[in-house]
CSV table of C-alpha atoms in Angstrom, one decimal:
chain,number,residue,atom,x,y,z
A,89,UNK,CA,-3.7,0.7,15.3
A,90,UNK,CA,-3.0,-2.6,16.2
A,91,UNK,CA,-0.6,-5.3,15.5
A,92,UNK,CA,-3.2,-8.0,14.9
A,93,UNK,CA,-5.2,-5.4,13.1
A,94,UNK,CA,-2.4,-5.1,10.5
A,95,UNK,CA,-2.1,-8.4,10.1
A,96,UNK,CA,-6.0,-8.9,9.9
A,97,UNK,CA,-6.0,-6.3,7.3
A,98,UNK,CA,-3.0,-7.3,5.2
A,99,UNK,CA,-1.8,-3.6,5.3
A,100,UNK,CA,1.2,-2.5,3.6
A,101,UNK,CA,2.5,0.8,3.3
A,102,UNK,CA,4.8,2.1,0.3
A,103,UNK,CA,7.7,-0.3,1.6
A,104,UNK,CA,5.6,-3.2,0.2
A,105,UNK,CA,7.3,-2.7,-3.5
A,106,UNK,CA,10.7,-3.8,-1.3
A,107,UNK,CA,9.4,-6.0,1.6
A,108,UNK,CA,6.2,-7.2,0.3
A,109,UNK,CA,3.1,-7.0,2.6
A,110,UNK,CA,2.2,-8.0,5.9
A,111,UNK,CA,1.5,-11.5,5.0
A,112,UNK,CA,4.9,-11.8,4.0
A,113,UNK,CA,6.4,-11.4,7.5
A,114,UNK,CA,4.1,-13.3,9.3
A,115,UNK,CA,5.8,-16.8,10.7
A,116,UNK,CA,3.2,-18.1,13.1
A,117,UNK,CA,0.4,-17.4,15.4
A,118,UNK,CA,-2.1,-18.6,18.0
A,119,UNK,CA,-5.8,-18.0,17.7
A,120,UNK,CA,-9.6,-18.7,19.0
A,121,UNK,CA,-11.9,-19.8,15.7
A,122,UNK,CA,-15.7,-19.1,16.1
A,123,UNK,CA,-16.6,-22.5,17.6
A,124,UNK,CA,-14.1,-21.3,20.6
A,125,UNK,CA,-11.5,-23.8,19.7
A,126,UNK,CA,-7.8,-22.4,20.3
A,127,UNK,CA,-5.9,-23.4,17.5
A,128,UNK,CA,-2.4,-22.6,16.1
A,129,UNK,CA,-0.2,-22.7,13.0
A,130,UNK,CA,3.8,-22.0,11.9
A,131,UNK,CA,6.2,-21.2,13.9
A,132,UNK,CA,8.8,-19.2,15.7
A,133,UNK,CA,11.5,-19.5,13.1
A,134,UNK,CA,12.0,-19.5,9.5
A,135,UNK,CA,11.8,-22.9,7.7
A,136,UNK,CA,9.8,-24.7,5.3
A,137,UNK,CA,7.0,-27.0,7.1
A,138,UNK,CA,4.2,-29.1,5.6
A,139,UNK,CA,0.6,-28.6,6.3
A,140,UNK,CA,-1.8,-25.6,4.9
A,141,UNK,CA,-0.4,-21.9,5.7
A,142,UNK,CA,-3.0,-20.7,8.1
A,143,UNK,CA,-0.4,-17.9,8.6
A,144,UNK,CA,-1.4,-16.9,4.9
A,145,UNK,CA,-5.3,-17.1,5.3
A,146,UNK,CA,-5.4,-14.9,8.6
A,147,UNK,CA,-3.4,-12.5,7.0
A,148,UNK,CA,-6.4,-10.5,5.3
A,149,UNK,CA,-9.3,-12.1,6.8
A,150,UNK,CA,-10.6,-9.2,8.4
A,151,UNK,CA,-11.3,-10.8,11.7
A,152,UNK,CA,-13.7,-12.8,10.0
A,153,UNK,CA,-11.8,-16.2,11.2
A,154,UNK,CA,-10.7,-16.1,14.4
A,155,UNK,CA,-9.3,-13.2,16.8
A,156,UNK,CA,-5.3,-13.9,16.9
A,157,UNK,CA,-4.2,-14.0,20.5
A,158,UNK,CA,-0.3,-14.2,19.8
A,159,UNK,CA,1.7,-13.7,17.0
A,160,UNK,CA,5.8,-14.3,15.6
A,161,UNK,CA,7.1,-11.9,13.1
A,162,UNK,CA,9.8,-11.9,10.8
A,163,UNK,CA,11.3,-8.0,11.2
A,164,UNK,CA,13.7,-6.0,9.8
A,165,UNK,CA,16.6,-3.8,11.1
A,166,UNK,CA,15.4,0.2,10.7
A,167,UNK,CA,17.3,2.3,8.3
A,168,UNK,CA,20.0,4.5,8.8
A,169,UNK,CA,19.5,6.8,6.4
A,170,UNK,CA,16.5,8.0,4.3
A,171,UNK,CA,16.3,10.6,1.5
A,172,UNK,CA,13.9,11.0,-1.1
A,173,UNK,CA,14.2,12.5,-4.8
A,174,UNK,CA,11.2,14.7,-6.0
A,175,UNK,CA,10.1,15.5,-9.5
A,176,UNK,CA,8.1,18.0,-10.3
A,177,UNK,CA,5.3,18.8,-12.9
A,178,UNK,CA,5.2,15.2,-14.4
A,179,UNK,CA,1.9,13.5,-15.3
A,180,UNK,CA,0.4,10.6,-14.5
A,181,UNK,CA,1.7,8.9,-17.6
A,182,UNK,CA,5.1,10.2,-17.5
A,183,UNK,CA,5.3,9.5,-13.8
A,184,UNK,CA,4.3,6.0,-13.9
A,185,UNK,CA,7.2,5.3,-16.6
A,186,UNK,CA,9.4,7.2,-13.7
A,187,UNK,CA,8.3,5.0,-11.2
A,188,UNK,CA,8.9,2.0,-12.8
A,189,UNK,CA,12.4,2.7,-14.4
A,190,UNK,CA,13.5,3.3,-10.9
A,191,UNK,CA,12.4,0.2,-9.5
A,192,UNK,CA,13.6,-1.6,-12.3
A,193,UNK,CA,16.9,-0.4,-12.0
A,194,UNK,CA,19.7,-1.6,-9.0
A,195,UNK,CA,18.7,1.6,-6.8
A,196,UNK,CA,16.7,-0.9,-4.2
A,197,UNK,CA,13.9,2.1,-4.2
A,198,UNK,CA,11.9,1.6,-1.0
A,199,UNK,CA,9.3,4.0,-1.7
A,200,UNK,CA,7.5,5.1,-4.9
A,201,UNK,CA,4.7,7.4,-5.5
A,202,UNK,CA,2.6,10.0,-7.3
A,203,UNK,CA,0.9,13.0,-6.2
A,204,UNK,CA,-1.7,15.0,-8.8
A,205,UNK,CA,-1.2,18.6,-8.0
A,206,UNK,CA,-4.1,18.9,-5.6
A,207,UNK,CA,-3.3,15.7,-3.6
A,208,UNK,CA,0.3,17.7,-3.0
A,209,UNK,CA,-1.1,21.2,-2.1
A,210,UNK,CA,-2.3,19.1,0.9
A,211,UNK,CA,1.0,17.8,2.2
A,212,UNK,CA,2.7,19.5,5.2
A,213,UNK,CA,6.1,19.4,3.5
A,214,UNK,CA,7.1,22.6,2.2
A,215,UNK,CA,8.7,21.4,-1.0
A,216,UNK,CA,5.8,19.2,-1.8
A,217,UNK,CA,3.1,21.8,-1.0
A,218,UNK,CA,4.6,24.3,-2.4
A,219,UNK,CA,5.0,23.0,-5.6
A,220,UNK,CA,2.4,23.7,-7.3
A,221,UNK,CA,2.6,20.9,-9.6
A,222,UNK,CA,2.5,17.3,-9.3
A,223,UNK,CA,5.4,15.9,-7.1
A,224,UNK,CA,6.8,11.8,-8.3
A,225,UNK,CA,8.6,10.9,-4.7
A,226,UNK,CA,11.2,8.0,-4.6
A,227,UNK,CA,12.5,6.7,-1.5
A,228,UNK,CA,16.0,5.3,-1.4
A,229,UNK,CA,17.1,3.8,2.5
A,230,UNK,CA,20.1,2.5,4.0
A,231,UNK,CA,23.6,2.8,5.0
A,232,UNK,CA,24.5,6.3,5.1
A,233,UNK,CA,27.3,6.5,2.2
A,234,UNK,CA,25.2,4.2,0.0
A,235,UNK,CA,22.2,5.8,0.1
A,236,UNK,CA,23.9,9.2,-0.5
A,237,UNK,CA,25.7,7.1,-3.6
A,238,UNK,CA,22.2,6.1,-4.8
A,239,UNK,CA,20.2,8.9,-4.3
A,240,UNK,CA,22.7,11.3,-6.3
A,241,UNK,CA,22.5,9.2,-9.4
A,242,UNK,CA,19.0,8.2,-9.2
A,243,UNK,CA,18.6,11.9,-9.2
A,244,UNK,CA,21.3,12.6,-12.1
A,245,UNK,CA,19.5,9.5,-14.4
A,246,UNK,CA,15.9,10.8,-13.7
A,247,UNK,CA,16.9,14.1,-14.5
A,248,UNK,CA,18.2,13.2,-17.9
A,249,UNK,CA,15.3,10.9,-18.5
A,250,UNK,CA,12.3,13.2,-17.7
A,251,UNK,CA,13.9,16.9,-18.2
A,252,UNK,CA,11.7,17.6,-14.9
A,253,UNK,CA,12.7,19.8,-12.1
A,254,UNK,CA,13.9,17.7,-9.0
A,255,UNK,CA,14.6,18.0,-5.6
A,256,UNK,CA,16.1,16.1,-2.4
A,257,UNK,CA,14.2,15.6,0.6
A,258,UNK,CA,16.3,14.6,4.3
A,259,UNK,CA,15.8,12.9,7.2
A,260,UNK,CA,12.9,14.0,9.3
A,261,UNK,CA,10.9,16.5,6.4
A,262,UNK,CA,11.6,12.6,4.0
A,263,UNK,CA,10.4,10.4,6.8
A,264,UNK,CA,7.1,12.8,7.3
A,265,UNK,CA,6.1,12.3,3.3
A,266,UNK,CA,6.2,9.0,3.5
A,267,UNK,CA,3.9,8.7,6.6
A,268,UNK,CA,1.5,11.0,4.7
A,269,UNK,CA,1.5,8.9,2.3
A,270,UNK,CA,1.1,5.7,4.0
A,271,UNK,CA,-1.5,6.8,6.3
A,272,UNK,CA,-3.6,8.0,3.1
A,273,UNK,CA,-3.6,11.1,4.7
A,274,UNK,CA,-4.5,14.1,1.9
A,275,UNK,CA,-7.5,11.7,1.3
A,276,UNK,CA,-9.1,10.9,5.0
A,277,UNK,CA,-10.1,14.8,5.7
A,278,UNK,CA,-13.6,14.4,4.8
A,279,UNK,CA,-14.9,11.5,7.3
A,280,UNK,CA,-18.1,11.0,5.0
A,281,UNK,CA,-16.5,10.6,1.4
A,282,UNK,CA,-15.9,6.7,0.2
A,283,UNK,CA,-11.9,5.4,0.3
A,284,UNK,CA,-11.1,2.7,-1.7
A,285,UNK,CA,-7.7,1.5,-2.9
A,286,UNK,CA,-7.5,-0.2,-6.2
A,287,UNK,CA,-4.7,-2.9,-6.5
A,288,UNK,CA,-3.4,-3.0,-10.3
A,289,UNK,CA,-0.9,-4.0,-12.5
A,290,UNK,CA,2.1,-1.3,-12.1
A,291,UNK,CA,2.6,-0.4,-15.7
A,292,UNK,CA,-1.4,0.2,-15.5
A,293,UNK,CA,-1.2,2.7,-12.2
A,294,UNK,CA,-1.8,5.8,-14.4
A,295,UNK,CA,-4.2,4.3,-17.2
A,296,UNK,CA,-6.5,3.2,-13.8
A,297,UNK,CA,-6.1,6.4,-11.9
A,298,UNK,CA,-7.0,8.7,-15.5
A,299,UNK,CA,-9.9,6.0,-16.1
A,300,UNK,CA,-11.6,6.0,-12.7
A,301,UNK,CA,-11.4,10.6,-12.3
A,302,UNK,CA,-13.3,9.9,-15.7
A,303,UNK,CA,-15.4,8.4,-14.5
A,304,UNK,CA,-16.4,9.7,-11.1
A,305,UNK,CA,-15.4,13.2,-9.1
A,306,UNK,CA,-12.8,11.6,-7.1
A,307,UNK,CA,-9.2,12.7,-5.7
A,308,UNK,CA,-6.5,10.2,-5.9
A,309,UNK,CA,-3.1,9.2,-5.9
A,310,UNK,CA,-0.6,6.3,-7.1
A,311,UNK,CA,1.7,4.0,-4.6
A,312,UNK,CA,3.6,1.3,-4.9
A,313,UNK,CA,5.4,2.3,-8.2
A,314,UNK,CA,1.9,2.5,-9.8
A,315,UNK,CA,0.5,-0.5,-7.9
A,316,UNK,CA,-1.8,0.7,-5.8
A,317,UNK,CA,-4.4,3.5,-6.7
A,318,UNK,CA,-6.1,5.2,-3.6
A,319,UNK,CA,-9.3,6.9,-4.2
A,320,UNK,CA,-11.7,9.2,-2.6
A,321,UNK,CA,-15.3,10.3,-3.3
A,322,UNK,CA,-18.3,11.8,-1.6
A,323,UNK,CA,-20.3,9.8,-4.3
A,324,UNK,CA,-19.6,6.1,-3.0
A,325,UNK,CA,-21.8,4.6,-5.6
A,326,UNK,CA,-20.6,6.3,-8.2
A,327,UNK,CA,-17.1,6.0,-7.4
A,328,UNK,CA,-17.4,1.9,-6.9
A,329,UNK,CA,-19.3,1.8,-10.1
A,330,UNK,CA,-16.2,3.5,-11.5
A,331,UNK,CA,-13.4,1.7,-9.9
A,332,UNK,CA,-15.2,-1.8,-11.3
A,333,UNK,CA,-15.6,-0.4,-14.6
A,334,UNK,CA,-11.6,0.6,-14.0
A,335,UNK,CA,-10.8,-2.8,-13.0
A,336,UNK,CA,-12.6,-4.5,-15.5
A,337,UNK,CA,-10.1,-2.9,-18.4
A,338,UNK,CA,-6.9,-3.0,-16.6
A,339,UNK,CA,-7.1,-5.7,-14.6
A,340,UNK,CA,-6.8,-5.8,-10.3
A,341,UNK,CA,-9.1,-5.5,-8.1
A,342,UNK,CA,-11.0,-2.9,-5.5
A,343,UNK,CA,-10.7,-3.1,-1.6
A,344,UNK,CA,-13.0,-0.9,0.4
A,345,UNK,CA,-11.1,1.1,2.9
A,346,UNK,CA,-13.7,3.1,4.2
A,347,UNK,CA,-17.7,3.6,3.4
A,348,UNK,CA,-18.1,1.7,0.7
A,349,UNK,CA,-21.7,0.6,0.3
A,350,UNK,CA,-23.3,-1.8,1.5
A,351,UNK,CA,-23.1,-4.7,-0.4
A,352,UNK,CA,-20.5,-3.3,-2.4
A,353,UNK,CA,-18.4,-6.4,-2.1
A,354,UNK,CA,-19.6,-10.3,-1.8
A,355,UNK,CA,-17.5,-13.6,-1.0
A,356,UNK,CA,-17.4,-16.0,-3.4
A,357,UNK,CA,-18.5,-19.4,-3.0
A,358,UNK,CA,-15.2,-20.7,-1.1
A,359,UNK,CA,-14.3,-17.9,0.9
A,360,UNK,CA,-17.4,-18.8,2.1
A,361,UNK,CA,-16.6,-22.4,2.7
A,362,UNK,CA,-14.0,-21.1,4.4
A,363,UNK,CA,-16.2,-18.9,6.7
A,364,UNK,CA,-18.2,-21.7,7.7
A,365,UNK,CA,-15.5,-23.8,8.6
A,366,UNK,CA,-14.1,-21.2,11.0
A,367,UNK,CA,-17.1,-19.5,11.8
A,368,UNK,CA,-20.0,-21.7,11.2
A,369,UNK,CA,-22.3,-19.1,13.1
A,370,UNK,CA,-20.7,-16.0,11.9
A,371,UNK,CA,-20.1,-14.0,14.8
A,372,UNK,CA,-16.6,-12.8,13.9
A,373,UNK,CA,-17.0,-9.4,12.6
A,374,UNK,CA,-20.6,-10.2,11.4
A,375,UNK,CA,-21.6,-8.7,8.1
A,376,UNK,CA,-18.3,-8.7,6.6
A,377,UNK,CA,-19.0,-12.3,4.8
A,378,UNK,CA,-22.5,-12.4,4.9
């Protein structure tokens, strides 16, 4: 809930397929390593400096570093318009081609993501829970006649493409799918089961997220146009042992997002070089790199 937690983590919600992730915004900051040295890197503006990109590095530590005492961002001017264009009854497959074809075409989609039929009975939206299908959501933002523009022939070419039955979510009813969606909500009601999100190839969204259910009992759900694949199980061994097996075939990799087992992930040899060079005692968020 915090804006050096963000950073720490490298978070991104389903913007990321527009803006790119945290660590793409970040221009400098000020920080305390684990020897107690204050330290600092970048800057206030945007320009290219020499030097390493600490910026870069922090983003995604985990706190394992050094805790961030002041940071610069690069932002972004908010929206003034947001509607979003549902499909319904498409498959994972079929979904993931959706996805893609719309960020590949000049509709500067800021949002794009699949929900399984069960994942969308869970939504507080009334034309996502009510579907009783699988919903594909697409985000378009921006000045008000463009995004209108945009949003009726994204809807039109979709349409024609994927003979699915479509819809058009506004303003506030748009805004609160979205923040469902980022906040991994429909997953997060049962505090004991494991959450992990599997970064992946997009074209490979819906191979990964048919591959892992296989696999293990687990609900999920696609992001980032097929990017990201967000998992949840109450078997967390099982699960991981599936997600690994899914990331082995096609390709990415598996961040814990919440209890994972122990031991589930280890650095490698230079993250741990890194470790020690910032934290040669390892008291910044101990256990996290050994």
């Amino acid at each position: 809930g915090t804006l050096g937690g963000a950073i720490g983590c490298n978070l991104a919600g389903p913007r990321r397929v527009r803006f790119g992730a945290a660590r793409d915004h970040i221009l400098g900051f000020r920080a305390v390593n684990g020897r107690g040295e204050s330290f600092k890197s970048g800057g206030r503006v945007m320009k290219n400096v020499t030097g390493y990109d600490l910026s870069k590095l922090m983003a995604g530590s985990m706190g394992t570093l050094a805790a961030m005492t002041e940071i610069t961002l690069k932002v972004l001017p908010r929206a003034e318009k947001l509607r979003t264009v549902l499909l319904y009854g498409l498959d994972a497959v079929a979904a993931n081609e959706a996805l893609t074809k719309s960020l590949q075409l000049p509709f500067e989609v800021t949002g794009a993501a699949f929900l399984p039929a069960d994942i969308a009975a869970m939504s507080g939206i009334d034309l996502v829970r009510g579907a009783g299908a699988s919903v594909t959501a697409i985000r378009l933002e921006g000045a008000p006649e463009s995004t209108s523009d945009r949003c009726t022939r994204l809807r039109a070419l979709l349409r024609d493409a994927t003979n699915a039955p479509d819809e058009e979510l506004h303003g506030s009813r748009s805004a609160a799918l979205w923040r469902e969606i980022a906040d991994v909500a429909p997953l997060l009601r049962d505090e004991s089961a494991t959450v992990l999100r599997l970064s992946v190839p997009p074209s490979s969204g819906a191979a990964a997220l048919t591959r892992a259910q296989s696999l293990a009992r687990c609900n999920g759900y696609l992001d980032w146009g097929g990017g990201a694949v967000w998992l949840a199980g109450a078997d967390g061994p099982a699960l991981v042992s599936a997600t690994q097996t899914t990331v082995a075939e096609t390709g990415g990799v598996v961040q814990p997002i919440r209890n994972a087992p122990a031991g589930f992930s280890s650095p490698d040899e230079l993250a741990r070089a890194i470790k020690a060079a910032f934290d040669p005692n390892f008291i910044l968020n101990p256990g996290r790199m050994g």
